[in-house]
Short mmCIF file of C-alpha atoms in Angstrom, two decimals:
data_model
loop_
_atom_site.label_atom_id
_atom_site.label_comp_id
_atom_site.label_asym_id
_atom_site.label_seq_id
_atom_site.Cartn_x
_atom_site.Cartn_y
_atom_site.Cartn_z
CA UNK A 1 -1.84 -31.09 -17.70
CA UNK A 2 -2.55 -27.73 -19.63
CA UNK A 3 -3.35 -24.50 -18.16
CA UNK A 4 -6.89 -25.01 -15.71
CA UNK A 5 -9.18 -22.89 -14.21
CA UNK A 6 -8.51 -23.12 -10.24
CA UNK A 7 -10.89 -20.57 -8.23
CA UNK A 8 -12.92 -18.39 -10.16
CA UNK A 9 -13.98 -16.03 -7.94
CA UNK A 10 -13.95 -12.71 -9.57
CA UNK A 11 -11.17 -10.67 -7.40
CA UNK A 12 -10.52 -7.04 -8.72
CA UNK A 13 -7.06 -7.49 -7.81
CA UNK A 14 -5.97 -11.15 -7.01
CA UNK A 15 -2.03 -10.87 -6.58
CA UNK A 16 0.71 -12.66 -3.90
CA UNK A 17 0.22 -16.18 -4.10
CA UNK A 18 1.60 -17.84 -1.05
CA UNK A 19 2.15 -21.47 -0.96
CA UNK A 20 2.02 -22.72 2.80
CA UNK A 21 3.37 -26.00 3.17
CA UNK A 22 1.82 -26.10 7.15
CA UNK A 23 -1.87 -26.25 5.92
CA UNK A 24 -1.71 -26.80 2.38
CA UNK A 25 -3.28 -24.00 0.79
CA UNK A 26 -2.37 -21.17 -1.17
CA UNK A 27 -3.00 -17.76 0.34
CA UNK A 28 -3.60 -14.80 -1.58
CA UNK A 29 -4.75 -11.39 -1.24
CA UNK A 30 -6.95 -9.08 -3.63
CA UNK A 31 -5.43 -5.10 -3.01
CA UNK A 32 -8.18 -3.42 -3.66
CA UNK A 33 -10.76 -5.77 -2.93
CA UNK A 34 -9.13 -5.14 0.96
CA UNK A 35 -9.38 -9.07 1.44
CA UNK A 36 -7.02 -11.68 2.22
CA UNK A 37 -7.86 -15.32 0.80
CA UNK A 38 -7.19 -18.82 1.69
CA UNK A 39 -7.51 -21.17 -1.09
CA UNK A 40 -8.00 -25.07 -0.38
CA UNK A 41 -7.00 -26.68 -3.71
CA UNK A 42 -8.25 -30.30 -2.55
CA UNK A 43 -11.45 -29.04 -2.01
CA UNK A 44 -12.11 -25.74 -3.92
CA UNK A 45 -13.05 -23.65 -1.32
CA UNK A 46 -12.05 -20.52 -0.74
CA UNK A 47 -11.69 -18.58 2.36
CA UNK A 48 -11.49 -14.89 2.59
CA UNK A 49 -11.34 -11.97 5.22
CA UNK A 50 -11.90 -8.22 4.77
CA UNK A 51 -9.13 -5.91 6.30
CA UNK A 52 -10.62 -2.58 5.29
CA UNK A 53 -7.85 -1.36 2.92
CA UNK A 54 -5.32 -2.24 -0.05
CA UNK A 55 -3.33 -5.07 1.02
CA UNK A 56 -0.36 -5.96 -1.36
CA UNK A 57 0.72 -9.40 -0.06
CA UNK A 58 -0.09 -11.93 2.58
CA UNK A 59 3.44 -13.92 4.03
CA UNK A 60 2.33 -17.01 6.52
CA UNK A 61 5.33 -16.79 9.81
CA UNK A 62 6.55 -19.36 11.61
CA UNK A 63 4.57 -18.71 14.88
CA UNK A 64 1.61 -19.66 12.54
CA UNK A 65 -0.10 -16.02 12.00
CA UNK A 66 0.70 -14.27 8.57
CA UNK A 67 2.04 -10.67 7.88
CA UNK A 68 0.01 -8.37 5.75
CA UNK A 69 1.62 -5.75 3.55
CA UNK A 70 -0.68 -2.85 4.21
CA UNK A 71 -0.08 1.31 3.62
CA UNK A 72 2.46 2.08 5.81
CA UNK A 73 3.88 -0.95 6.94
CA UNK A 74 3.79 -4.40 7.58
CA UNK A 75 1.11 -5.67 10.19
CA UNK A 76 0.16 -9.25 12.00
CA UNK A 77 -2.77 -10.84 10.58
CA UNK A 78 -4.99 -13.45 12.95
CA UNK A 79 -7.32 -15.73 10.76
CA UNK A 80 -9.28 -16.78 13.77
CA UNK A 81 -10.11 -13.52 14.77
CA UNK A 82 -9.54 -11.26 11.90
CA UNK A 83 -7.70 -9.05 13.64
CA UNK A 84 -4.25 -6.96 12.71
CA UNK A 85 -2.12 -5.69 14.97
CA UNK A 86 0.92 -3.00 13.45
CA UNK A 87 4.80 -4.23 13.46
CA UNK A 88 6.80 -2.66 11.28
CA UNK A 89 6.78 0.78 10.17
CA UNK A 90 8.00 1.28 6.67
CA UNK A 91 6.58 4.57 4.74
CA UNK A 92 3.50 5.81 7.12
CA UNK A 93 5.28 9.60 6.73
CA UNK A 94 4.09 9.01 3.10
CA UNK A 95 0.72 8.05 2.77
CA UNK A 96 0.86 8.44 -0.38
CA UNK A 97 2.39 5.33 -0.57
CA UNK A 98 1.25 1.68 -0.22
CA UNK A 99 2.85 -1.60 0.36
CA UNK A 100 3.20 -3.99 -2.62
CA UNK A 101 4.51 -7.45 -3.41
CA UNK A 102 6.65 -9.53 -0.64
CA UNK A 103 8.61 -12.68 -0.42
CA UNK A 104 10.84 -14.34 2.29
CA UNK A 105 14.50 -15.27 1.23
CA UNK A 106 15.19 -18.96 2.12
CA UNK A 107 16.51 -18.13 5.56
CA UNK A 108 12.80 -16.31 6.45
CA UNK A 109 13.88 -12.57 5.78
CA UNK A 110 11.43 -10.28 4.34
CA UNK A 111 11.35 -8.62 1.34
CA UNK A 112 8.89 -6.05 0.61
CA UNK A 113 7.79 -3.45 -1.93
CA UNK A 114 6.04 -0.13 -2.01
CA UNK A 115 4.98 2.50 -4.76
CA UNK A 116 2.37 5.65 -5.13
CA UNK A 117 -1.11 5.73 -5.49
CA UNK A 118 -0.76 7.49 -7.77
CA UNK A 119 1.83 5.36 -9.67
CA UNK A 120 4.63 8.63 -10.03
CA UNK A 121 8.10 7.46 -11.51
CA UNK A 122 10.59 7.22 -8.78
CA UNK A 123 8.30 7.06 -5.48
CA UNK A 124 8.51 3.63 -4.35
CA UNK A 125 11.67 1.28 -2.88
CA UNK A 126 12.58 -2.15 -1.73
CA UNK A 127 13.16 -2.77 1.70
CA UNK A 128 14.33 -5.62 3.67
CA UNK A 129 13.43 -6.70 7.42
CA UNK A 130 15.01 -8.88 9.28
CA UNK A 131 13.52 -11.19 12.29
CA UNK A 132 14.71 -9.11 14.68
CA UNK A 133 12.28 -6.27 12.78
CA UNK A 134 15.06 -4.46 11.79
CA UNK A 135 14.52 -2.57 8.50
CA UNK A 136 16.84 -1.24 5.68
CA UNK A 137 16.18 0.09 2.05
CA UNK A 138 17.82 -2.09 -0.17
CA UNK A 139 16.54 -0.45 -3.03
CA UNK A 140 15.42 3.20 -4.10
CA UNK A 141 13.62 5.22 -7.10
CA UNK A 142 11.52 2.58 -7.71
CA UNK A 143 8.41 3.41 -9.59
CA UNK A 144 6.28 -0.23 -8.62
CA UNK A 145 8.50 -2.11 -7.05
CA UNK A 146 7.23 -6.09 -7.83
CA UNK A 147 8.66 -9.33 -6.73
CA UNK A 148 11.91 -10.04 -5.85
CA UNK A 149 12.33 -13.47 -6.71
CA UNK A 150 16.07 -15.25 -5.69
CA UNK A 151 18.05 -17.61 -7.39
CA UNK A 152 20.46 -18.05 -3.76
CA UNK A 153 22.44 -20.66 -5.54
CA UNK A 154 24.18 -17.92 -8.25
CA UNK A 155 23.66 -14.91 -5.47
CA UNK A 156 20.77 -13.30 -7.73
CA UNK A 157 18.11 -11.26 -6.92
CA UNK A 158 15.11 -10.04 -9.33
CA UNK A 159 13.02 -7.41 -9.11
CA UNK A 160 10.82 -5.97 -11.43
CA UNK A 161 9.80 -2.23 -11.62
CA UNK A 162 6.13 -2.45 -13.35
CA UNK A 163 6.05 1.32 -13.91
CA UNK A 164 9.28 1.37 -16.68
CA UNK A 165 8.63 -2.37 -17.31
CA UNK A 166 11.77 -3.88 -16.16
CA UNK A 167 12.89 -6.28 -14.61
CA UNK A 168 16.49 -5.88 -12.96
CA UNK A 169 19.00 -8.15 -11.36
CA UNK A 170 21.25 -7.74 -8.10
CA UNK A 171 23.91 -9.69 -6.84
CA UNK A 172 22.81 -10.58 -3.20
CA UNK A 173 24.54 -12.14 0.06
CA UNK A 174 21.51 -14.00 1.66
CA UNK A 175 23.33 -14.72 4.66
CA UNK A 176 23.63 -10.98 5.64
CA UNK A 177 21.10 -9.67 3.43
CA UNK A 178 23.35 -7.14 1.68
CA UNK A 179 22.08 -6.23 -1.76
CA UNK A 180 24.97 -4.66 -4.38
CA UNK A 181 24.90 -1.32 -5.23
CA UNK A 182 25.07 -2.34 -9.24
CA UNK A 183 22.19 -3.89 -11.08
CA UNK A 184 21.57 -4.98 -14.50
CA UNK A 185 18.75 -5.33 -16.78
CA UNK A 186 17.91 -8.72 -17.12
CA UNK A 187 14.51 -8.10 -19.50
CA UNK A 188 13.41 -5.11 -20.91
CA UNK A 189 9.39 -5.72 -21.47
CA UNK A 190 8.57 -2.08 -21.67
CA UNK A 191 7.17 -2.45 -25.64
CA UNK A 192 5.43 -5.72 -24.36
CA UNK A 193 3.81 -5.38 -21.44
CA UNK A 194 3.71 -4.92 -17.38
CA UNK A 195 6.07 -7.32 -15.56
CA UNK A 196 4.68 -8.39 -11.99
CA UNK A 197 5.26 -10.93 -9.84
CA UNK A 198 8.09 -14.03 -10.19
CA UNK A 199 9.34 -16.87 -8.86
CA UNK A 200 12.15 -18.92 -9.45
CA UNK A 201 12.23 -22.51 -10.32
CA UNK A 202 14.13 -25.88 -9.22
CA UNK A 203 16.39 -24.80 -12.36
CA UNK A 204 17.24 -21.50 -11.82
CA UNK A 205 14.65 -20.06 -14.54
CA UNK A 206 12.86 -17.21 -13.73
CA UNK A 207 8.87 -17.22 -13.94
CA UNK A 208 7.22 -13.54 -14.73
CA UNK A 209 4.18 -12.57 -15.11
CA UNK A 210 3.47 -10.24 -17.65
CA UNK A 211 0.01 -8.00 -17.49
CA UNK A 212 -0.72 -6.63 -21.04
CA UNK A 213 0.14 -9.54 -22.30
CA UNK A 214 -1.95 -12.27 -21.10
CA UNK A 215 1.04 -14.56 -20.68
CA UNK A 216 3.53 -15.87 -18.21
CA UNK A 217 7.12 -15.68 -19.26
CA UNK A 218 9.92 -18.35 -18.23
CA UNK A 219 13.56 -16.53 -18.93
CA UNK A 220 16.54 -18.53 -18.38
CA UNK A 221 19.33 -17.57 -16.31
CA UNK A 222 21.05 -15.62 -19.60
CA UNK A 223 17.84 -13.56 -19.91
CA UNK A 224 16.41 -15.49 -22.89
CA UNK A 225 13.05 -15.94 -22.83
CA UNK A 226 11.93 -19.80 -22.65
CA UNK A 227 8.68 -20.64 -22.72
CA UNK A 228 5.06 -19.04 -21.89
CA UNK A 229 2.17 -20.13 -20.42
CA UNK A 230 -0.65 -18.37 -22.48
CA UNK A 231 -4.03 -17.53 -20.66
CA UNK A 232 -7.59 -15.81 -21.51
CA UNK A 233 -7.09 -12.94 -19.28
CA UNK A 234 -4.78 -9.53 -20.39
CA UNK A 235 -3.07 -9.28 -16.76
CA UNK A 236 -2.00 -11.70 -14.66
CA UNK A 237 0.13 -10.63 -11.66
CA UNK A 238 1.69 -13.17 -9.77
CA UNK A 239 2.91 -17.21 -9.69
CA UNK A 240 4.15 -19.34 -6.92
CA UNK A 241 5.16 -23.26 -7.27
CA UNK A 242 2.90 -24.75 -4.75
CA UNK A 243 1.04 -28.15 -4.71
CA UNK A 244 1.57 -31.30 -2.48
CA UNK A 245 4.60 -32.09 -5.15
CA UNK A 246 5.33 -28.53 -5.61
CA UNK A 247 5.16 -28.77 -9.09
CA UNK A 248 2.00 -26.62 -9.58
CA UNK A 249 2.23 -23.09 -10.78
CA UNK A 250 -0.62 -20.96 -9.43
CA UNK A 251 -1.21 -17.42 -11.22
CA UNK A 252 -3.68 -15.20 -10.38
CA UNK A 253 -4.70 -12.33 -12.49
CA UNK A 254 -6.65 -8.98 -12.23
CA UNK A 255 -9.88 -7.23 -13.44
CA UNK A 256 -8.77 -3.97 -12.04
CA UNK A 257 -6.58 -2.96 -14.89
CA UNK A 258 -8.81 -4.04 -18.20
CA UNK A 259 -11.01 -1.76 -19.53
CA UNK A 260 -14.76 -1.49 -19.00
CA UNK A 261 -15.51 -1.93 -23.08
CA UNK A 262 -13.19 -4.79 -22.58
CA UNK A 263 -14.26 -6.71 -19.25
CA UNK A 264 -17.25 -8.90 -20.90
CA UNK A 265 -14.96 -10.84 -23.09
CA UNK A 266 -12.54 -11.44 -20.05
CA UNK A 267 -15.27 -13.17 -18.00
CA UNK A 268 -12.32 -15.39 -15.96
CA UNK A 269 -10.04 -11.98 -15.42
CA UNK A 270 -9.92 -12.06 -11.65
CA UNK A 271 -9.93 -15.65 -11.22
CA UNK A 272 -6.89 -17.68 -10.46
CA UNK A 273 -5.39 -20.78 -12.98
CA UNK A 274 -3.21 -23.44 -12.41
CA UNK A 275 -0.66 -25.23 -14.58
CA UNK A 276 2.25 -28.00 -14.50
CA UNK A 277 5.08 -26.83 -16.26
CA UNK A 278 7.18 -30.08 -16.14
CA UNK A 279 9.53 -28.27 -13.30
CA UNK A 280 8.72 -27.44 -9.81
CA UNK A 281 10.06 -24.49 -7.15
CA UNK A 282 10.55 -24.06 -3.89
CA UNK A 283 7.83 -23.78 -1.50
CA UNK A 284 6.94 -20.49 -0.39
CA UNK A 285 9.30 -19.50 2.64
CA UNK A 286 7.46 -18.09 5.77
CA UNK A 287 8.88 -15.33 7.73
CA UNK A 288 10.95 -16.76 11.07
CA UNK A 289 9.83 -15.29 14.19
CA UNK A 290 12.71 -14.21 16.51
#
């Protein structure tokens, strides 16, 4: 199986594709559409809910709700009722600030992003909370902080700053959650295009995609690229392995960022595609209640 056409369904913004293996479908949220989406893959539809401002990610918990990444902080998000409810505070002192891309580690932590409005070098950070909702900035001086993505089995942790187009690499303890002070960069894209959101595979290879450039990127572990997955859309923005064999890679892409002269020969831009890559990943990991 090529590249195919999952949901088209015309998002501004689609980004933060969440594989949950409880129901089977692939949440995802559209920022600055302000909706969250559920997306059955079995039976193509498509289930969405409108929270009334950016959202950067969508993370399904282990009490069954999901966390939303929202300006400010990180809130509780009730698909029966639609409702949000706040938990953790992370920037609302700067509201010039919004909450980007998020993962959970294997062990249910959460990772999550921020950056400006306004997109100035240097205003956003990583942080991590833990499921006792304790919060710590792992990472500063970030201009759009993306991802991370983790490859636990050589300590590795990936995160890509959008704004400078690079994507870095920590050493990380995931049983503590203690980041290194030292990073390297592991690809330089900033002559190529916008890297976004990543995942890592069964192998240890690291899956990017890369706005401006209408192509996902796989790197290996030595930083050389691999493969790509071409598609007929300049940006997409995120991936996660997802599937009942987890061997589907969904990637959704934006509208947002192409230009109006450019938007009618980009009908698809928006939608979300699927592929099978010959390797699978880890499911996505939801965030452990205490």
């Amino acid at each position: 199986m090529g590249l195919e056409l999952a949901l088209n369904v015309g998002a501004e913004h689609a980004e933060g594709p969440f594989w949950s293996t409880l129901d089977q479908r692939l949440w995802w949220v559209d920022i600055t559409g302000h909706r969250v989406h559920c997306f059955n893959p079995t039976s193509g539809e498509d289930q969405s809910w409108n929270v009334g401002t950016d959202v950067g990610a969508v993370i399904a918990t282990t009490r069954g709700d999901s966390l939303l990444a929202l300006p400010g902080g990180i809130v509780t998000f009730d698909a029966i009722t639609g409702s949000t409810d706040p938990l953790v505070d992370l920037e609302s002192d700067m509201p010039e600030n919004r909450g980007n891309d998020a993962t959970c580690d294997s062990t249910g932590r959460l990772w999550v992003g921020t950056m400006a409005y306004d997109r100035r070098p240097g205003h956003g950070a990583l942080y991590s909370v833990d499921r006792d909702l304790v919060v710590r900035r792992v990472v500063s001086g970030i201009t759009i902080a993306n991802g991370p993505a983790f490859d636990e089995a050589r300590g590795w942790m990936y995160v890509a700053d959008t704004g400078v187009g690079i994507v870095y690499r920590f050493g990380v303890d995931i049983s503590t959650g203690e980041v290194s002070d030292q990073s390297e960069v592991f690809a330089d894209l900033s002559n190529i295009g916008w890297p976004d959101g990543m995942t890592v595979d069964n192998d240890g290879f690291l899956w990017l995609a890369v706005g401006r450039d209408s192509a996902v990127h796989r790197y290996s572990p030595a930083g050389v690229l691999d493969g790509k997955i071409d598609l007929p859309v300049t940006n997409p923005t995120s991936v996660a392995f997802g599937g009942t064999d987890g061997l589907s890679l969904f990637i959704t892409t934006s509208l947002y960022d192409v230009a109006p002269c450019d938007r009618a020969s980009q009908p698809l831009a928006g939608s979300i595609f699927v592929d099978r890559p010959g390797v699978g990943g880890p499911p996505s990991t939801p965030f452990v209640c205490s």
